[in-house]
PDB file of C-alpha atoms in Angstrom:
ATOM      1  CA  UNK A   1       0.000   0.000   0.000  1.00 96.00           C
ATOM      2  CA  UNK A   2       1.322   3.438  -0.867  1.00 97.00           C
ATOM      3  CA  UNK A   3       2.323   5.579   2.114  1.00 97.00           C
ATOM      4  CA  UNK A   4       2.493   9.391   2.085  1.00 98.00           C
ATOM      5  CA  UNK A   5       5.185   9.197   4.777  1.00 97.00           C
ATOM      6  CA  UNK A   6       7.320   6.874   2.629  1.00 97.00           C
ATOM      7  CA  UNK A   7       6.748   9.141  -0.392  1.00 98.00           C
ATOM      8  CA  UNK A   8       8.215  11.974   1.708  1.00 97.00           C
ATOM      9  CA  UNK A   9      11.166   9.781   2.715  1.00 96.00           C
ATOM     10  CA  UNK A  10      11.765   8.797  -0.930  1.00 97.00           C
ATOM     11  CA  UNK A  11      11.768  12.489  -1.908  1.00 98.00           C
ATOM     12  CA  UNK A  12      14.236  13.281   0.874  1.00 96.00           C
ATOM     13  CA  UNK A  13      16.358  10.275  -0.066  1.00 95.00           C
ATOM     14  CA  UNK A  14      16.487  11.385  -3.719  1.00 97.00           C
ATOM     15  CA  UNK A  15      17.806  14.785  -2.652  1.00 97.00           C
ATOM     16  CA  UNK A  16      20.453  13.119  -0.470  1.00 94.00           C
ATOM     17  CA  UNK A  17      21.416  10.561  -3.126  1.00 95.00           C
ATOM     18  CA  UNK A  18      22.061  13.131  -5.843  1.00 96.00           C
ATOM     19  CA  UNK A  19      24.446  14.963  -3.479  1.00 95.00           C
ATOM     20  CA  UNK A  20      26.853  12.026  -3.797  1.00 95.00           C
ATOM     21  CA  UNK A  21      25.749   9.778  -6.690  1.00 95.00           C
ATOM     22  CA  UNK A  22      29.036   7.851  -6.704  1.00 95.00           C
ATOM     23  CA  UNK A  23      28.166   6.102  -3.408  1.00 95.00           C
ATOM     24  CA  UNK A  24      25.349   3.533  -3.573  1.00 93.00           C
ATOM     25  CA  UNK A  25      22.444   4.300  -1.210  1.00 90.00           C
ATOM     26  CA  UNK A  26      24.381   7.292   0.149  1.00 89.00           C
ATOM     27  CA  UNK A  27      23.022   8.274   3.587  1.00 82.00           C
ATOM     28  CA  UNK A  28      20.584   5.351   3.968  1.00 84.00           C
ATOM     29  CA  UNK A  29      21.727   4.705   7.554  1.00 78.00           C
ATOM     30  CA  UNK A  30      19.545   7.615   8.702  1.00 79.00           C
ATOM     31  CA  UNK A  31      16.358   5.683   7.880  1.00 80.00           C
ATOM     32  CA  UNK A  32      15.003   2.303   8.932  1.00 80.00           C
ATOM     33  CA  UNK A  33      13.513   1.376   5.543  1.00 87.00           C
ATOM     34  CA  UNK A  34      14.162  -0.963   2.656  1.00 92.00           C
ATOM     35  CA  UNK A  35      15.261   0.918  -0.422  1.00 94.00           C
ATOM     36  CA  UNK A  36      15.685   0.263  -4.115  1.00 93.00           C
ATOM     37  CA  UNK A  37      17.123   2.856  -6.478  1.00 95.00           C
ATOM     38  CA  UNK A  38      16.427   2.274 -10.157  1.00 94.00           C
ATOM     39  CA  UNK A  39      17.067   4.112 -13.421  1.00 93.00           C
ATOM     40  CA  UNK A  40      14.044   3.558 -15.735  1.00 92.00           C
ATOM     41  CA  UNK A  41      14.861   6.000 -18.565  1.00 92.00           C
ATOM     42  CA  UNK A  42      14.203   4.577 -22.023  1.00 89.00           C
ATOM     43  CA  UNK A  43      11.790   1.818 -20.960  1.00 91.00           C
ATOM     44  CA  UNK A  44       8.040   1.367 -20.961  1.00 91.00           C
ATOM     45  CA  UNK A  45       6.765   0.324 -17.512  1.00 88.00           C
ATOM     46  CA  UNK A  46       6.204  -3.302 -18.571  1.00 90.00           C
ATOM     47  CA  UNK A  47       9.565  -3.554 -20.324  1.00 94.00           C
ATOM     48  CA  UNK A  48      11.276  -2.078 -17.289  1.00 93.00           C
ATOM     49  CA  UNK A  49       9.772  -4.702 -14.972  1.00 93.00           C
ATOM     50  CA  UNK A  50      11.131  -7.419 -17.251  1.00 95.00           C
ATOM     51  CA  UNK A  51      14.503  -5.651 -17.404  1.00 93.00           C
ATOM     52  CA  UNK A  52      14.781  -5.458 -13.595  1.00 94.00           C
ATOM     53  CA  UNK A  53      13.773  -9.111 -13.230  1.00 95.00           C
ATOM     54  CA  UNK A  54      16.432 -10.173 -15.752  1.00 94.00           C
ATOM     55  CA  UNK A  55      19.312  -7.808 -14.995  1.00 91.00           C
ATOM     56  CA  UNK A  56      18.880  -6.813 -11.344  1.00 93.00           C
ATOM     57  CA  UNK A  57      17.650  -9.859  -9.416  1.00 94.00           C
ATOM     58  CA  UNK A  58      18.787  -8.464  -6.051  1.00 92.00           C
ATOM     59  CA  UNK A  59      16.719  -5.339  -6.639  1.00 92.00           C
ATOM     60  CA  UNK A  60      13.716  -7.375  -7.810  1.00 95.00           C
ATOM     61  CA  UNK A  61      13.911  -9.547  -4.679  1.00 94.00           C
ATOM     62  CA  UNK A  62      13.873  -6.385  -2.568  1.00 92.00           C
ATOM     63  CA  UNK A  63      10.819  -5.054  -4.381  1.00 94.00           C
ATOM     64  CA  UNK A  64       8.770  -8.236  -3.950  1.00 95.00           C
ATOM     65  CA  UNK A  65       9.942  -9.020  -0.401  1.00 94.00           C
ATOM     66  CA  UNK A  66       6.789  -9.999   1.567  1.00 95.00           C
ATOM     67  CA  UNK A  67       8.302  -8.403   4.684  1.00 94.00           C
ATOM     68  CA  UNK A  68       7.329  -4.984   3.274  1.00 95.00           C
ATOM     69  CA  UNK A  69       3.676  -3.874   3.335  1.00 96.00           C
ATOM     70  CA  UNK A  70       4.053  -0.181   2.491  1.00 97.00           C
ATOM     71  CA  UNK A  71       5.992   1.761  -0.114  1.00 97.00           C
ATOM     72  CA  UNK A  72       6.703   5.291  -1.178  1.00 98.00           C
ATOM     73  CA  UNK A  73       8.479   6.544  -4.251  1.00 98.00           C
ATOM     74  CA  UNK A  74       9.916   9.574  -5.936  1.00 98.00           C
ATOM     75  CA  UNK A  75      10.953  10.069  -9.563  1.00 97.00           C
ATOM     76  CA  UNK A  76      13.449  12.785 -10.391  1.00 98.00           C
ATOM     77  CA  UNK A  77      16.307  13.670 -12.672  1.00 98.00           C
ATOM     78  CA  UNK A  78      19.840  13.979 -11.388  1.00 98.00           C
ATOM     79  CA  UNK A  79      23.491  13.065 -11.765  1.00 98.00           C
ATOM     80  CA  UNK A  80      24.443   9.416 -11.817  1.00 96.00           C
ATOM     81  CA  UNK A  81      27.300   7.164 -12.822  1.00 96.00           C
ATOM     82  CA  UNK A  82      26.646   5.897 -16.347  1.00 94.00           C
ATOM     83  CA  UNK A  83      28.282   2.945 -18.050  1.00 94.00           C
ATOM     84  CA  UNK A  84      30.025   3.512 -21.383  1.00 95.00           C
ATOM     85  CA  UNK A  85      29.403   0.584 -23.719  1.00 94.00           C
ATOM     86  CA  UNK A  86      28.616  -2.834 -22.308  1.00 93.00           C
ATOM     87  CA  UNK A  87      29.411  -4.183 -18.857  1.00 94.00           C
ATOM     88  CA  UNK A  88      29.044  -7.739 -17.528  1.00 92.00           C
ATOM     89  CA  UNK A  89      27.868  -6.441 -14.140  1.00 90.00           C
ATOM     90  CA  UNK A  90      24.328  -5.099 -14.106  1.00 88.00           C
ATOM     91  CA  UNK A  91      23.695  -4.105 -10.493  1.00 92.00           C
ATOM     92  CA  UNK A  92      25.429  -2.749  -7.407  1.00 93.00           C
ATOM     93  CA  UNK A  93      25.203  -5.411  -4.665  1.00 90.00           C
ATOM     94  CA  UNK A  94      24.610  -3.174  -1.648  1.00 88.00           C
ATOM     95  CA  UNK A  95      24.906   0.187   0.111  1.00 91.00           C
ATOM     96  CA  UNK A  96      27.956   2.392   0.616  1.00 94.00           C
ATOM     97  CA  UNK A  97      29.829   1.098  -2.437  1.00 95.00           C
ATOM     98  CA  UNK A  98      31.852   3.487  -4.584  1.00 97.00           C
ATOM     99  CA  UNK A  99      30.005   2.901  -7.859  1.00 96.00           C
ATOM    100  CA  UNK A 100      32.773   4.176 -10.147  1.00 96.00           C
ATOM    101  CA  UNK A 101      35.416   1.996  -8.476  1.00 97.00           C
ATOM    102  CA  UNK A 102      33.080  -1.017  -8.425  1.00 97.00           C
ATOM    103  CA  UNK A 103      32.427  -0.859 -12.170  1.00 96.00           C
ATOM    104  CA  UNK A 104      36.096  -0.191 -12.951  1.00 96.00           C
ATOM    105  CA  UNK A 105      37.006  -3.323 -10.964  1.00 96.00           C
ATOM    106  CA  UNK A 106      34.580  -5.205 -13.230  1.00 95.00           C
ATOM    107  CA  UNK A 107      36.403  -3.893 -16.326  1.00 96.00           C
ATOM    108  CA  UNK A 108      33.740  -1.318 -17.198  1.00 97.00           C
ATOM    109  CA  UNK A 109      34.121   2.330 -18.192  1.00 97.00           C
ATOM    110  CA  UNK A 110      31.946   4.993 -16.564  1.00 96.00           C
ATOM    111  CA  UNK A 111      31.082   8.656 -16.896  1.00 97.00           C
ATOM    112  CA  UNK A 112      28.937  11.077 -14.935  1.00 97.00           C
ATOM    113  CA  UNK A 113      25.637  11.774 -16.669  1.00 97.00           C
ATOM    114  CA  UNK A 114      22.119  12.964 -15.910  1.00 97.00           C
ATOM    115  CA  UNK A 115      19.421  10.319 -15.716  1.00 96.00           C
ATOM    116  CA  UNK A 116      15.979   9.582 -14.321  1.00 96.00           C
ATOM    117  CA  UNK A 117      16.027   8.167 -10.784  1.00 97.00           C
ATOM    118  CA  UNK A 118      13.228   6.054  -9.290  1.00 97.00           C
ATOM    119  CA  UNK A 119      13.698   5.868  -5.521  1.00 97.00           C
ATOM    120  CA  UNK A 120      11.420   3.357  -3.772  1.00 97.00           C
ATOM    121  CA  UNK A 121      11.411   3.119   0.029  1.00 96.00           C
ATOM    122  CA  UNK A 122       9.538   0.313   1.786  1.00 96.00           C
ATOM    123  CA  UNK A 123       8.503  -0.708   5.271  1.00 96.00           C
TER     124      UNK A 123
END
């Protein structure tokens, strides 16, 4: 069920995340919520669901976790780490990871870019 309080948290989280987009889930320790951060630009809603299921199974598991009954979300545009070309790694496996370093360790090239963020917080 959608929660106005979690929508407010997701909005606040978005503003915190874009302050330091190179660190996954930057600042999440302040909140006691589950969180998924996704980048849906270029997809229809149905195609994006399929994409998350196929390329980001950890994120999909978080979204369908029966432990969560409520959600809130915010969609905004902001800076993010983009991948140049292809990359064998398709998701960041947790919070507080330097995204640029993580992808470079996987042999991928990155650049800062502006993209659509979908922040979903759950409780």
